[in-house]
mmCIF file of C-alpha atoms in Angstrom:
data_model
loop_
_atom_site.group_PDB
_atom_site.id
_atom_site.type_symbol
_atom_site.label_atom_id
_atom_site.label_comp_id
_atom_site.label_asym_id
_atom_site.label_seq_id
_atom_site.Cartn_x
_atom_site.Cartn_y
_atom_site.Cartn_z
ATOM 1 C CA MET A 1118 -14.632 -12.398 -9.481
ATOM 2 C CA SER A 1119 -11.383 -13.271 -11.252
ATOM 3 C CA SER A 1120 -11.422 -10.108 -13.375
ATOM 4 C CA ILE A 1121 -12.110 -8.002 -10.290
ATOM 5 C CA GLU A 1122 -9.185 -9.626 -8.464
ATOM 6 C CA MET A 1123 -6.909 -9.155 -11.458
ATOM 7 C CA GLN A 1124 -7.851 -5.498 -11.917
ATOM 8 C CA GLY A 1125 -7.483 -4.851 -8.190
ATOM 9 C CA GLY A 1126 -4.035 -6.412 -8.218
ATOM 10 C CA LEU A 1127 -2.993 -4.372 -11.271
ATOM 11 C CA LEU A 1128 -4.300 -1.212 -9.635
ATOM 12 C CA LEU A 1129 -2.274 -1.975 -6.489
ATOM 13 C CA ILE A 1130 0.875 -2.653 -8.521
ATOM 14 C CA GLY A 1131 0.322 0.595 -10.429
ATOM 15 C CA VAL A 1132 -0.117 2.665 -7.274
ATOM 16 C CA VAL A 1133 2.989 1.135 -5.641
ATOM 17 C CA ALA A 1134 5.067 1.732 -8.807
ATOM 18 C CA TYR A 1135 3.817 5.300 -9.098
ATOM 19 C CA GLN A 1136 4.624 6.010 -5.457
ATOM 20 C CA ALA A 1137 8.091 4.449 -5.790
ATOM 21 C CA ILE A 1138 8.911 6.644 -8.794
ATOM 22 C CA ALA A 1139 7.403 9.749 -7.163
ATOM 23 C CA LEU A 1140 9.533 9.198 -4.046
ATOM 24 C CA LEU A 1141 12.658 9.488 -6.188
ATOM 25 C CA PHE A 1142 11.750 13.076 -7.057
ATOM 26 C CA ASP A 1143 9.811 14.304 -4.018
ATOM 27 C CA LYS A 1144 10.256 12.918 -0.513
ATOM 28 C CA ASP A 1145 6.986 14.407 0.796
ATOM 29 C CA HIS A 1146 4.834 13.052 -2.026
ATOM 30 C CA PHE A 1147 4.009 9.852 -0.211
ATOM 31 C CA PHE A 1148 2.654 11.683 2.827
ATOM 32 C CA ALA A 1149 0.534 13.960 0.635
ATOM 33 C CA PHE A 1150 -0.788 10.818 -1.086
ATOM 34 C CA VAL A 1151 -1.636 9.120 2.208
ATOM 35 C CA TYR A 1152 -3.395 12.260 3.502
ATOM 36 C CA SER A 1153 -5.460 12.468 0.292
ATOM 37 C CA LEU A 1154 -6.704 8.847 0.424
ATOM 38 C CA PRO A 1155 -9.934 9.674 2.349
ATOM 39 C CA ASP A 1156 -10.982 11.837 -0.604
ATOM 40 C CA TYR A 1157 -11.050 8.743 -2.821
ATOM 41 C CA TRP A 1158 -12.993 6.325 -0.596
ATOM 42 C CA LEU A 1159 -15.725 5.860 -3.226
ATOM 43 C CA LEU A 1160 -13.354 4.856 -6.003
ATOM 44 C CA PRO A 1161 -13.341 1.094 -5.209
ATOM 45 C CA PHE A 1162 -17.169 1.010 -5.224
ATOM 46 C CA GLU A 1163 -17.331 2.832 -8.547
ATOM 47 C CA CYS A 1164 -14.615 0.632 -10.106
ATOM 48 C CA LEU A 1165 -16.443 -2.500 -8.967
ATOM 49 C CA PHE A 1166 -19.695 -1.312 -10.507
ATOM 50 C CA ALA A 1167 -18.001 -0.281 -13.757
ATOM 51 C CA ASN A 1168 -16.289 -3.677 -13.997
ATOM 52 C CA VAL A 1169 -19.474 -5.646 -13.376
ATOM 53 C CA LEU A 1170 -21.399 -3.473 -15.873
ATOM 54 C CA ALA A 1171 -18.698 -4.018 -18.529
ATOM 55 C CA ILE A 1172 -18.902 -7.794 -18.024
ATOM 56 C CA PHE A 1173 -22.681 -7.596 -18.319
ATOM 57 C CA LEU A 1174 -22.462 -5.651 -21.592
ATOM 58 C CA ALA A 1175 -19.880 -8.115 -22.930
ATOM 59 C CA SER A 1176 -22.323 -10.978 -22.388
ATOM 60 C CA PHE A 1177 -24.522 -9.775 -25.249
ATOM 61 C CA ASN A 1178 -22.979 -11.935 -27.939
ATOM 62 C CA LYS A 1179 -25.790 -11.638 -30.477
ATOM 63 C CA PRO A 1180 -26.052 -8.350 -32.366
ATOM 64 C CA GLY A 1181 -29.848 -8.355 -32.198
ATOM 65 C CA LYS A 1182 -29.935 -8.147 -28.403
ATOM 66 C CA ILE A 1183 -28.119 -4.841 -28.034
ATOM 67 C CA SER A 1184 -27.106 -2.645 -30.926
ATOM 68 C CA THR A 1185 -24.351 -0.079 -31.126
ATOM 69 C CA PRO A 1186 -26.749 2.922 -31.148
ATOM 70 C CA LYS A 1187 -28.477 1.589 -28.022
ATOM 71 C CA LEU A 1188 -25.110 1.143 -26.317
ATOM 72 C CA ILE A 1189 -23.981 4.630 -27.319
ATOM 73 C CA LEU A 1190 -27.296 6.083 -26.068
ATOM 74 C CA CYS A 1191 -26.862 4.241 -22.760
ATOM 75 C CA LEU A 1192 -23.308 5.563 -22.363
ATOM 76 C CA VAL A 1193 -24.365 9.112 -23.233
ATOM 77 C CA MET A 1194 -27.190 8.947 -20.676
ATOM 78 C CA MET A 1195 -24.832 7.614 -18.001
ATOM 79 C CA THR A 1196 -22.317 10.370 -18.804
ATOM 80 C CA ALA A 1197 -25.062 13.003 -18.573
ATOM 81 C CA LEU A 1198 -26.212 11.632 -15.216
ATOM 82 C CA ILE A 1199 -22.671 11.586 -13.855
ATOM 83 C CA GLY A 1200 -22.104 15.107 -15.200
ATOM 84 C CA LEU A 1201 -25.299 16.362 -13.566
ATOM 85 C CA GLY A 1202 -24.244 14.663 -10.341
ATOM 86 C CA ILE A 1203 -20.873 16.415 -10.407
ATOM 87 C CA TYR A 1204 -22.467 19.759 -11.338
ATOM 88 C CA PHE A 1205 -25.155 19.614 -8.679
ATOM 89 C CA ASN A 1206 -22.895 18.201 -5.984
ATOM 90 C CA ASN A 1207 -22.021 21.757 -4.972
ATOM 91 C CA GLU A 1208 -25.705 22.597 -4.845
ATOM 92 C CA HIS A 1209 -26.424 19.654 -2.485
ATOM 93 C CA LEU A 1210 -28.962 18.157 -4.879
ATOM 94 C CA PHE A 1211 -26.825 15.078 -5.438
ATOM 95 C CA TYR A 1212 -25.132 13.884 -2.265
ATOM 96 C CA VAL A 1213 -22.332 11.393 -2.784
ATOM 97 C CA GLY A 1214 -21.983 9.503 0.446
ATOM 98 C CA PRO A 1215 -22.791 6.234 2.167
ATOM 99 C CA VAL A 1216 -26.201 5.853 0.476
ATOM 100 C CA TYR A 1217 -24.553 6.235 -2.940
ATOM 101 C CA ALA A 1218 -21.927 3.636 -1.982
ATOM 102 C CA ALA A 1219 -24.650 1.244 -0.738
ATOM 103 C CA CYS A 1220 -26.601 1.664 -4.007
ATOM 104 C CA LEU A 1221 -23.437 0.911 -5.994
ATOM 105 C CA LEU A 1222 -22.813 -2.220 -3.902
ATOM 106 C CA ILE A 1223 -26.379 -3.452 -4.316
ATOM 107 C CA LEU A 1224 -26.398 -2.838 -8.070
ATOM 108 C CA SER A 1225 -22.981 -4.500 -8.397
ATOM 109 C CA TYR A 1226 -24.223 -7.529 -6.482
ATOM 110 C CA LEU A 1227 -27.346 -7.843 -8.612
ATOM 111 C CA LEU A 1228 -25.426 -7.465 -11.850
ATOM 112 C CA MET A 1229 -22.856 -10.015 -10.653
ATOM 113 C CA ARG A 1230 -25.659 -12.499 -9.997
ATOM 114 C CA ILE A 1231 -27.009 -11.897 -13.516
ATOM 115 C CA ASN A 1232 -23.497 -12.229 -14.955
ATOM 116 C CA ASN A 1233 -22.996 -15.586 -13.247
ATOM 117 C CA ARG A 1234 -26.120 -16.876 -14.975
ATOM 118 C CA ARG A 1235 -25.348 -15.368 -18.375
ATOM 119 C CA TRP A 1236 -21.727 -16.444 -18.658
ATOM 120 C CA ASN A 1237 -22.027 -20.195 -19.035
ATOM 121 C CA GLY A 1238 -19.296 -22.559 -20.204
ATOM 122 C CA GLU A 1239 -20.491 -22.560 -23.806
ATOM 123 C CA LEU A 1240 -20.382 -18.766 -24.077
ATOM 124 C CA LEU A 1241 -16.930 -18.618 -22.492
ATOM 125 C CA LEU A 1242 -15.644 -21.236 -24.928
ATOM 126 C CA MET A 1243 -17.056 -19.210 -27.852
ATOM 127 C CA ARG A 1244 -15.278 -16.076 -26.569
ATOM 128 C CA VAL A 1245 -11.962 -17.890 -26.182
ATOM 129 C CA GLN A 1246 -12.224 -19.338 -29.679
ATOM 130 C CA GLY A 1247 -13.078 -15.898 -31.065
ATOM 131 C CA LYS A 1248 -16.480 -16.774 -32.488
#
Protein backbone atom coordinates (compact mmCIF):
# COMPACT_ATOMS: atom_id res chain seq x y z
CA MET A 1 0.00 0.00 0.00
CA SER A 2 2.79 2.43 0.81
CA SER A 3 4.34 2.18 -2.65
CA ILE A 4 0.93 2.71 -4.26
CA GLU A 5 0.35 5.80 -2.11
CA MET A 6 3.80 7.14 -2.92
CA GLN A 7 3.43 6.57 -6.66
CA GLY A 8 -0.05 8.11 -6.63
CA GLY A 9 1.28 11.16 -4.83
CA LEU A 10 4.18 11.52 -7.27
CA LEU A 11 1.78 11.17 -10.20
CA LEU A 12 -0.44 13.90 -8.76
CA ILE A 13 2.55 16.20 -8.19
CA GLY A 14 3.72 15.53 -11.75
CA VAL A 15 0.32 16.31 -13.27
CA VAL A 16 -0.03 19.53 -11.25
CA ALA A 17 3.49 20.64 -12.19
CA TYR A 18 2.88 19.83 -15.86
CA GLN A 19 -0.38 21.77 -15.86
CA ALA A 20 1.22 24.75 -14.13
CA ILE A 21 4.00 24.92 -16.73
CA ALA A 22 1.56 24.36 -19.61
CA LEU A 23 -0.64 27.23 -18.38
CA LEU A 24 2.30 29.60 -18.78
CA PHE A 25 2.33 28.93 -22.53
CA ASP A 26 -1.29 28.15 -23.37
CA LYS A 27 -4.26 29.43 -21.37
CA ASP A 28 -6.71 26.90 -22.86
CA HIS A 29 -4.51 23.87 -22.19
CA PHE A 30 -6.04 23.21 -18.77
CA PHE A 31 -9.58 23.05 -20.17
CA ALA A 32 -8.50 20.69 -22.93
CA PHE A 33 -6.84 18.53 -20.27
CA VAL A 34 -9.97 18.47 -18.09
CA TYR A 35 -12.17 17.59 -21.08
CA SER A 36 -9.83 14.71 -22.01
CA LEU A 37 -9.84 13.11 -18.53
CA PRO A 38 -12.76 10.72 -19.26
CA ASP A 39 -10.62 9.14 -21.98
CA TYR A 40 -8.12 8.03 -19.32
CA TRP A 41 -10.47 6.54 -16.73
CA LEU A 42 -8.79 3.11 -16.93
CA LEU A 43 -5.30 4.42 -16.24
CA PRO A 44 -5.51 4.18 -12.40
CA PHE A 45 -6.66 0.55 -12.63
CA GLU A 46 -3.85 -0.36 -15.00
CA CYS A 47 -1.24 1.48 -12.90
CA LEU A 48 -2.44 -0.31 -9.77
CA PHE A 49 -2.16 -3.70 -11.45
CA ALA A 50 1.29 -2.92 -12.90
CA ASN A 51 2.51 -1.80 -9.46
CA VAL A 52 1.22 -4.90 -7.68
CA LEU A 53 2.66 -7.15 -10.39
CA ALA A 54 6.07 -5.46 -10.10
CA ILE A 55 6.06 -5.97 -6.33
CA PHE A 56 5.13 -9.62 -6.86
CA LEU A 57 8.00 -10.13 -9.31
CA ALA A 58 10.41 -8.40 -6.93
CA SER A 59 9.54 -10.91 -4.21
CA PHE A 60 11.38 -13.68 -6.06
CA ASN A 61 14.69 -13.28 -4.28
CA LYS A 62 16.16 -16.66 -5.24
CA PRO A 63 17.39 -17.04 -8.81
CA GLY A 64 16.06 -20.59 -9.08
CA LYS A 65 12.44 -19.52 -8.64
CA ILE A 66 12.20 -17.27 -11.68
CA SER A 67 14.92 -16.90 -14.26
CA THR A 68 15.60 -14.02 -16.60
CA PRO A 69 14.46 -15.91 -19.73
CA LYS A 70 11.17 -16.80 -18.02
CA LEU A 71 10.68 -13.16 -17.01
CA ILE A 72 11.47 -11.94 -20.53
CA LEU A 73 9.07 -14.53 -21.99
CA CYS A 74 6.35 -13.38 -19.58
CA LEU A 75 6.89 -9.73 -20.52
CA VAL A 76 6.88 -10.54 -24.25
CA MET A 77 3.63 -12.48 -23.88
CA MET A 78 2.03 -9.62 -21.92
CA THR A 79 3.19 -7.13 -24.56
CA ALA A 80 1.75 -9.32 -27.31
CA LEU A 81 -1.57 -9.61 -25.49
CA ILE A 82 -1.75 -5.86 -24.94
CA GLY A 83 -0.80 -5.27 -28.58
CA LEU A 84 -3.51 -7.66 -29.76
CA GLY A 85 -5.98 -5.92 -27.48
CA ILE A 86 -5.11 -2.53 -28.94
CA TYR A 87 -5.20 -3.88 -32.50
CA PHE A 88 -8.53 -5.68 -32.12
CA ASN A 89 -10.16 -2.91 -30.09
CA ASN A 90 -11.33 -1.34 -33.33
CA GLU A 91 -12.72 -4.69 -34.42
CA HIS A 92 -14.75 -5.04 -31.19
CA LEU A 93 -13.07 -8.35 -30.32
CA PHE A 94 -11.44 -6.87 -27.23
CA TYR A 95 -13.74 -4.50 -25.38
CA VAL A 96 -12.03 -2.32 -22.81
CA GLY A 97 -14.69 -1.27 -20.37
CA PRO A 98 -16.11 -1.94 -16.93
CA VAL A 99 -15.52 -5.71 -17.11
CA TYR A 100 -11.85 -5.11 -17.94
CA ALA A 101 -11.57 -2.68 -15.01
CA ALA A 102 -13.24 -5.19 -12.68
CA CYS A 103 -10.84 -7.94 -13.80
CA LEU A 104 -7.88 -5.63 -13.16
CA LEU A 105 -9.20 -4.83 -9.68
CA ILE A 106 -9.77 -8.49 -8.82
CA LEU A 107 -6.32 -9.52 -10.07
CA SER A 108 -4.73 -6.59 -8.22
CA TYR A 109 -6.48 -7.59 -5.00
CA LEU A 110 -5.41 -11.22 -5.31
CA LEU A 111 -1.81 -10.30 -6.09
CA MET A 112 -1.79 -7.84 -3.18
CA ARG A 113 -2.92 -10.62 -0.84
CA ILE A 114 -0.11 -12.85 -2.15
CA ASN A 115 2.38 -9.99 -1.80
CA ASN A 116 1.38 -9.44 1.83
CA ARG A 117 2.22 -13.07 2.55
CA ARG A 118 5.44 -13.16 0.54
CA TRP A 119 6.99 -9.93 1.84
CA ASN A 120 7.78 -10.82 5.43
CA GLY A 121 10.06 -8.87 7.77
CA GLU A 122 13.09 -11.05 7.05
CA LEU A 123 12.83 -10.56 3.29
CA LEU A 124 12.38 -6.80 3.69
CA LEU A 125 15.45 -6.62 5.94
CA MET A 126 17.48 -8.57 3.34
CA ARG A 127 16.39 -6.11 0.61
CA VAL A 128 17.29 -3.08 2.73
CA GLN A 129 20.70 -4.54 3.52
CA GLY A 130 21.28 -5.32 -0.15
CA LYS A 131 21.67 -9.08 0.19
